[in-house]
mmCIF file of C-alpha atoms in Angstrom:
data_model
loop_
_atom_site.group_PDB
_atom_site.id
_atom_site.type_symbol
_atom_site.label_atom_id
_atom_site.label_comp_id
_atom_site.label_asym_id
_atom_site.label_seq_id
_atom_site.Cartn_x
_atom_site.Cartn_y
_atom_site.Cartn_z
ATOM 1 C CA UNK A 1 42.859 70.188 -81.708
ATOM 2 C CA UNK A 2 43.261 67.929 -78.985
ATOM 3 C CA UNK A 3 44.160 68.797 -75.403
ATOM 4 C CA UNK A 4 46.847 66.167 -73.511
ATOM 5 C CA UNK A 5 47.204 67.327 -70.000
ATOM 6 C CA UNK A 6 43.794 69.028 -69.434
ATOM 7 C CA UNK A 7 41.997 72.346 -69.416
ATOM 8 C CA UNK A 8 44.432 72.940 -66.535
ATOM 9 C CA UNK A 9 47.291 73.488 -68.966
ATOM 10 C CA UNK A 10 45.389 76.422 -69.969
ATOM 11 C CA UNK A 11 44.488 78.028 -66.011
ATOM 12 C CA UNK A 12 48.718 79.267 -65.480
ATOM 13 C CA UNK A 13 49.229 82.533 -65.854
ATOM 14 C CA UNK A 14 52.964 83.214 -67.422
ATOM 15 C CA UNK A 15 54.908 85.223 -64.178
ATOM 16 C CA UNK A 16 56.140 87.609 -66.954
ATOM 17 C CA UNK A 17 52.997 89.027 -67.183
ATOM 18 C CA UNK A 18 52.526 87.367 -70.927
ATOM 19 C CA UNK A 19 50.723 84.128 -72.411
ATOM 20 C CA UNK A 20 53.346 82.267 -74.170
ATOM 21 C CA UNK A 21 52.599 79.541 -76.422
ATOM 22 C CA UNK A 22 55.211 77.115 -77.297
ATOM 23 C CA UNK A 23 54.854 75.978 -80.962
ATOM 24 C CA UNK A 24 56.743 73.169 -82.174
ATOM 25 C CA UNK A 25 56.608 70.105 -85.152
ATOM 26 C CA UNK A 26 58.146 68.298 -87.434
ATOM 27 C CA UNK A 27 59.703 68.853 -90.945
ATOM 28 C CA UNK A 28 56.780 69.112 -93.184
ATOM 29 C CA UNK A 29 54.121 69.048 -90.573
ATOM 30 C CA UNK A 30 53.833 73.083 -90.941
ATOM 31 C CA UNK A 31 55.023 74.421 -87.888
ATOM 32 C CA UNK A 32 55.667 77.714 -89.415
ATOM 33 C CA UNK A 33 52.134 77.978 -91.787
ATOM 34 C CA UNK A 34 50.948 77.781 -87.645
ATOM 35 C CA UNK A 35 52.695 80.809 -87.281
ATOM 36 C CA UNK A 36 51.927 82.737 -90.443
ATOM 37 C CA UNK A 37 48.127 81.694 -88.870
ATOM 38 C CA UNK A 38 48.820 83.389 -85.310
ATOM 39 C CA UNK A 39 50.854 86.864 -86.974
ATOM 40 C CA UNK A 40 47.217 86.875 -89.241
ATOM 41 C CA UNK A 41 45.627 87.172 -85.610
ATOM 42 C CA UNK A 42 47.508 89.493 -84.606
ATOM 43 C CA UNK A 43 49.750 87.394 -81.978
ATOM 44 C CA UNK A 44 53.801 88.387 -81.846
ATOM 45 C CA UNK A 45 55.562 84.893 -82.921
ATOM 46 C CA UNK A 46 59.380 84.404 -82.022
ATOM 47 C CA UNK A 47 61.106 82.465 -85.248
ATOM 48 C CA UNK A 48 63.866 80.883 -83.254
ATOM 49 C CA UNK A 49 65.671 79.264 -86.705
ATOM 50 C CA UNK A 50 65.329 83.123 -88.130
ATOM 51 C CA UNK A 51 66.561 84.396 -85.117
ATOM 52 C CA UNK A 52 69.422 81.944 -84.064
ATOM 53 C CA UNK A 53 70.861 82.836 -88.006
ATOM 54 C CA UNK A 54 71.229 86.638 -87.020
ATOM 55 C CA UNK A 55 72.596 86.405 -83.411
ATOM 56 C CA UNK A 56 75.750 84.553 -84.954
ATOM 57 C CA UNK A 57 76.083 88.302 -86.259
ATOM 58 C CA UNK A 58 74.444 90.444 -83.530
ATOM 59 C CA UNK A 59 75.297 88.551 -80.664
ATOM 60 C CA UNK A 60 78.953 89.771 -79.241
ATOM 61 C CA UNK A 61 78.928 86.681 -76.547
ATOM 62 C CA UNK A 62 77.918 84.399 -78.892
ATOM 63 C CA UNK A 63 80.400 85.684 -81.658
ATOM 64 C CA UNK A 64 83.703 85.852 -79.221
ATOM 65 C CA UNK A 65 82.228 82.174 -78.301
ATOM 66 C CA UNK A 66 82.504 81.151 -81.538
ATOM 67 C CA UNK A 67 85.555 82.088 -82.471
ATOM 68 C CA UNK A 68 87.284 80.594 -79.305
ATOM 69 C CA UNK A 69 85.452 77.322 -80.480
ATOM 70 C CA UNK A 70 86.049 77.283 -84.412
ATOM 71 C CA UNK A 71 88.808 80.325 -84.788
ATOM 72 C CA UNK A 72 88.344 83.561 -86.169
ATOM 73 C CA UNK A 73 88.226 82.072 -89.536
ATOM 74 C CA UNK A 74 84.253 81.466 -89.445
ATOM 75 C CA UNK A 75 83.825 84.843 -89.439
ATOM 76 C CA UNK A 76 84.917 87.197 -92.707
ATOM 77 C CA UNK A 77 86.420 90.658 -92.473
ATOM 78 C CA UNK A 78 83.185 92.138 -93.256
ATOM 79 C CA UNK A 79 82.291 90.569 -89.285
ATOM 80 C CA UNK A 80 79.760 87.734 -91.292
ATOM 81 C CA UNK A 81 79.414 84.135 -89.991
ATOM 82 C CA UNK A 82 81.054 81.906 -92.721
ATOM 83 C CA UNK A 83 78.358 79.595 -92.947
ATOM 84 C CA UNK A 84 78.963 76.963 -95.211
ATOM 85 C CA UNK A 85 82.706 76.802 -93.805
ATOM 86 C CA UNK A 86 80.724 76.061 -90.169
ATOM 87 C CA UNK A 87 78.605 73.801 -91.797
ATOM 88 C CA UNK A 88 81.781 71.394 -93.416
ATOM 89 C CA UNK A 89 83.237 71.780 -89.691
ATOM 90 C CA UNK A 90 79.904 70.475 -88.028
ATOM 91 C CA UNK A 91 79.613 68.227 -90.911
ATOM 92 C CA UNK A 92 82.368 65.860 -90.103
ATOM 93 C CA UNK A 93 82.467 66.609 -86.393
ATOM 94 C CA UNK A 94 79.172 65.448 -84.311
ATOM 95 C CA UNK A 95 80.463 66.520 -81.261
ATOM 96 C CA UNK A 96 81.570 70.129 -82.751
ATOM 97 C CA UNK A 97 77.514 70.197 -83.757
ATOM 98 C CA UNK A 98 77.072 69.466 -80.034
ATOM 99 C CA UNK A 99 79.399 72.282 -78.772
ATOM 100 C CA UNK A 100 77.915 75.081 -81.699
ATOM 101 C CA UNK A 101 74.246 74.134 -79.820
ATOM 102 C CA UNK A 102 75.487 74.801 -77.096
ATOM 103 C CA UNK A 103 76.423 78.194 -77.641
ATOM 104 C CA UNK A 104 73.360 78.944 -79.752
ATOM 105 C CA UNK A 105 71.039 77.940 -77.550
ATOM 106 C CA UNK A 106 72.074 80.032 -74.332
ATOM 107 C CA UNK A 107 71.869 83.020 -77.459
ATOM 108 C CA UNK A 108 68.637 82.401 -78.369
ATOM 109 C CA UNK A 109 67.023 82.402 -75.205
ATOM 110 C CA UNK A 110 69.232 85.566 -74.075
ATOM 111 C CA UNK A 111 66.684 86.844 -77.093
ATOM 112 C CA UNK A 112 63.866 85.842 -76.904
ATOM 113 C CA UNK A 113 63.628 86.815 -73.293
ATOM 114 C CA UNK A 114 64.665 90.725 -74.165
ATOM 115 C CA UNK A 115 62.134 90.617 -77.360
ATOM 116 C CA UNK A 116 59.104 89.235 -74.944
ATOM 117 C CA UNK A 117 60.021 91.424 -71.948
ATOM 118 C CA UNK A 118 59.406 94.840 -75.121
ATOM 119 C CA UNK A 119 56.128 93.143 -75.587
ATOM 120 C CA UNK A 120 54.976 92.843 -71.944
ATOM 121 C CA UNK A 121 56.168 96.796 -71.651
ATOM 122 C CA UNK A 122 54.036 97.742 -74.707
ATOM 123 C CA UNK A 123 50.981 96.139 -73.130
ATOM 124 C CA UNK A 124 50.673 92.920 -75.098
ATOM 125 C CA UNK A 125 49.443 90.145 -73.293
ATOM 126 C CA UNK A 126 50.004 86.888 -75.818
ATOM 127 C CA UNK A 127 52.858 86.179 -77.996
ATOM 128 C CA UNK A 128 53.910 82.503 -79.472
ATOM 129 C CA UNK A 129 57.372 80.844 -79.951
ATOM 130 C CA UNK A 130 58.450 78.518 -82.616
ATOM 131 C CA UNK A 131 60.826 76.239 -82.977
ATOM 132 C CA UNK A 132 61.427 73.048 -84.080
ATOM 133 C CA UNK A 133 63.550 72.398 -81.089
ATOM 134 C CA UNK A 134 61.290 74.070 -78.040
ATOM 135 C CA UNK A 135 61.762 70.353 -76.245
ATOM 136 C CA UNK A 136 65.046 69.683 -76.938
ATOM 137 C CA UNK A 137 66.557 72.665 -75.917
ATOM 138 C CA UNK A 138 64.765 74.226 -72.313
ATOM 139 C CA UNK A 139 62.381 76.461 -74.644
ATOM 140 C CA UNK A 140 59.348 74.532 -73.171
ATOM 141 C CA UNK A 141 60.541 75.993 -69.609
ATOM 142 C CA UNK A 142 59.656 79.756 -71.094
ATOM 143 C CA UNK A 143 55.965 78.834 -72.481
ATOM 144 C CA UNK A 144 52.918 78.444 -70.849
ATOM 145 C CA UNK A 145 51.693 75.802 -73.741
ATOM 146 C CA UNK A 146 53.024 73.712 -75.782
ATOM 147 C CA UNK A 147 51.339 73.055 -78.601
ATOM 148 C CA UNK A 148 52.392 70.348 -81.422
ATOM 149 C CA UNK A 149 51.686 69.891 -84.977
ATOM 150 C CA UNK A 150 51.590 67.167 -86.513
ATOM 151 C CA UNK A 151 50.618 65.205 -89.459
ATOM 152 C CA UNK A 152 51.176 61.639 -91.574
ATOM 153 C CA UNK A 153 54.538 60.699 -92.614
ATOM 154 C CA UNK A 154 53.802 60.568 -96.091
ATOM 155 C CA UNK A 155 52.437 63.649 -95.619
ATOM 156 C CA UNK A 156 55.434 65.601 -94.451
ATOM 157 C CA UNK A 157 57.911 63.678 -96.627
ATOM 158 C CA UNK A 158 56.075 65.269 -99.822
ATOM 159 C CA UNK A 159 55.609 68.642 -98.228
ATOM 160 C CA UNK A 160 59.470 68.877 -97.572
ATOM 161 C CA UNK A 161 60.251 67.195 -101.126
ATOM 162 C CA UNK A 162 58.128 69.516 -102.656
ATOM 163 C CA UNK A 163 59.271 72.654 -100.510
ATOM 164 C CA UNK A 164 62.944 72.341 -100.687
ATOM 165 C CA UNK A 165 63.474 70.254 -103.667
ATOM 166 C CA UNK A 166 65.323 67.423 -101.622
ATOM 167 C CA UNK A 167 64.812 63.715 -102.112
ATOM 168 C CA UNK A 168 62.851 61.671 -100.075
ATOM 169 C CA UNK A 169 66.143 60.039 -98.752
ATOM 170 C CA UNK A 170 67.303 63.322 -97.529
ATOM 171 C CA UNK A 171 64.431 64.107 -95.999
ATOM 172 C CA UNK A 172 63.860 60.656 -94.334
ATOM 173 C CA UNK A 173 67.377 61.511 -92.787
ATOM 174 C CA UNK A 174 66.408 64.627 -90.844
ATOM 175 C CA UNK A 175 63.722 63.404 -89.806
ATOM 176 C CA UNK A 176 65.252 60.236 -87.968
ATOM 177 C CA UNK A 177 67.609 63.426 -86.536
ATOM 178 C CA UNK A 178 64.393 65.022 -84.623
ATOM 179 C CA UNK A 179 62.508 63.802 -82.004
ATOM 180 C CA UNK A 180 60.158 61.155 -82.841
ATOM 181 C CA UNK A 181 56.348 62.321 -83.069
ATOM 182 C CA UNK A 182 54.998 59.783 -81.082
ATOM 183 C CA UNK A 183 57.030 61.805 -78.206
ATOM 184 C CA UNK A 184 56.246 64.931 -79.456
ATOM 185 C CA UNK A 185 52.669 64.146 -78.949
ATOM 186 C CA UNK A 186 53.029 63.001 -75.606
ATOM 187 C CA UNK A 187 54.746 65.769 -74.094
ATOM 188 C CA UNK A 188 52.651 68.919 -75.718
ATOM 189 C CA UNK A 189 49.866 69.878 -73.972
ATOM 190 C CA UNK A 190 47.744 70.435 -77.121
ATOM 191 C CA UNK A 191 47.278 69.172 -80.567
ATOM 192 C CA UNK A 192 46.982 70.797 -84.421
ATOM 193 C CA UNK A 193 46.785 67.940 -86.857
ATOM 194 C CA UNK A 194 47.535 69.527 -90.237
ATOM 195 C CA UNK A 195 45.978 67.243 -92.917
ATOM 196 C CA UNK A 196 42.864 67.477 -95.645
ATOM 197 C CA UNK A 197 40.820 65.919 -92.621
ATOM 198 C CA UNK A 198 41.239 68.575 -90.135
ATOM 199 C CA UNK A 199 41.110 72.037 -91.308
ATOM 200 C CA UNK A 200 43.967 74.422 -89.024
ATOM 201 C CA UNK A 201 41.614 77.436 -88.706
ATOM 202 C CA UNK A 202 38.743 76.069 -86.799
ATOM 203 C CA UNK A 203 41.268 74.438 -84.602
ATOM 204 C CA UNK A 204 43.526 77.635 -83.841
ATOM 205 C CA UNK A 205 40.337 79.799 -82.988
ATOM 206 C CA UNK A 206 38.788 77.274 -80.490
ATOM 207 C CA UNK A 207 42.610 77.045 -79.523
ATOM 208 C CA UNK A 208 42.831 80.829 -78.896
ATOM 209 C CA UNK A 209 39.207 81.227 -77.433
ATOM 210 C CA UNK A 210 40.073 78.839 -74.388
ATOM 211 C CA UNK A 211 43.319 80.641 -72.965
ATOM 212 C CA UNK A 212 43.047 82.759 -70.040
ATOM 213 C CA UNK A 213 42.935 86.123 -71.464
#
């Protein structure tokens, strides 16, 4: 674990009344094996890919939004989001992919803020959010940290080969779609390399032990 900004980064207090650690990465760098790590200690993590799949249900705003977008076609009769027809819509249409985001964004943080506020009123006083997207979309303005992991190219291609059965062309594709990690390591504030040479435990702990709690 490396710090980038400081042990400042660590003195803010969230104004909510909650820590909030921003937790973000990479396909195959293991973003969400980070977040298995923090629910094993006990510390509430928002999934924002789990969650942004629901709200297209759950969400009334974000459903009527939808359907003004797309038409009430990408929704069956049982009230479902049609997702693979959305996904040959956004498929062909970059700018449609644009205009979904923007919906789904505004959505998610709707969420996330009603989920943490529950947490603050039960007495919790740290709680993480992941996603793969927490600088390209305003999360990083709701976190007190932001905390990247990372790891070798050649690394992550086989971990994403391996997890989802894709080729490495495929994979080399989304990954030219993110943000590149040489920027993602120079806007967190800290560091989890994720590689044989640095085991993630040690580094979480001494990550945990210096917040302001």
């Amino acid at each position: 674990m490396s710090s980038r900004r400081g042990s400042s980064s660590l003195s803010a207090f969230f104004s909510e009344g909650i820590y909030t650690i921003g937790l973000t990465g990479g396909i195959g760098a293991g973003k969400s094996y980070v977040a298995r790590m923090l629910q094993e200690r006990h510390i509430p993590v928002y999934a924002t890919d789990q969650r942004a799949k629901a709200l297209y249900d759950e969400d009334e705003e974000l459903r009527e939004s939808m359907i003004r977008l797309c038409g009430k076609e990408i929704y069956s009769t049982e009230g479902h989001l049609d997702r693979a027809y959305l996904a040959s819509l956004i498929f062909a249409d970059r700018a449609l992919l644009e205009e979904v985001n923007k919906l789904v964004h505004p959505a998610v943080r709707r969420d996330f803020c009603r989920w943490r506020s529950e947490l603050v009123e039960s007495g919790l006083r740290l709680c993480a959010l992941e996603s793969a997207l927490l600088l390209g979309a305003g999360l990083d303005e709701y976190v007190d940290l932001v905390v990247a992991v990372v790891a070798e190219e050649s690394v992550r291609l086989t971990r994403a080969m391996l997890r989802d059965g894709a080729s490495e062309e495929s994979v080399r594709a989304r990954i030219q779609h993110q943000m590149a990690e040489e920027e993602l390591i120079d806007r967190a504030d800290y560091i989890l390399y994720n590689d044989d040479a640095h085991p993630l435990a040690p580094q979480i702990d001494r990550l945990l032990a210096a917040l302001p709690l």
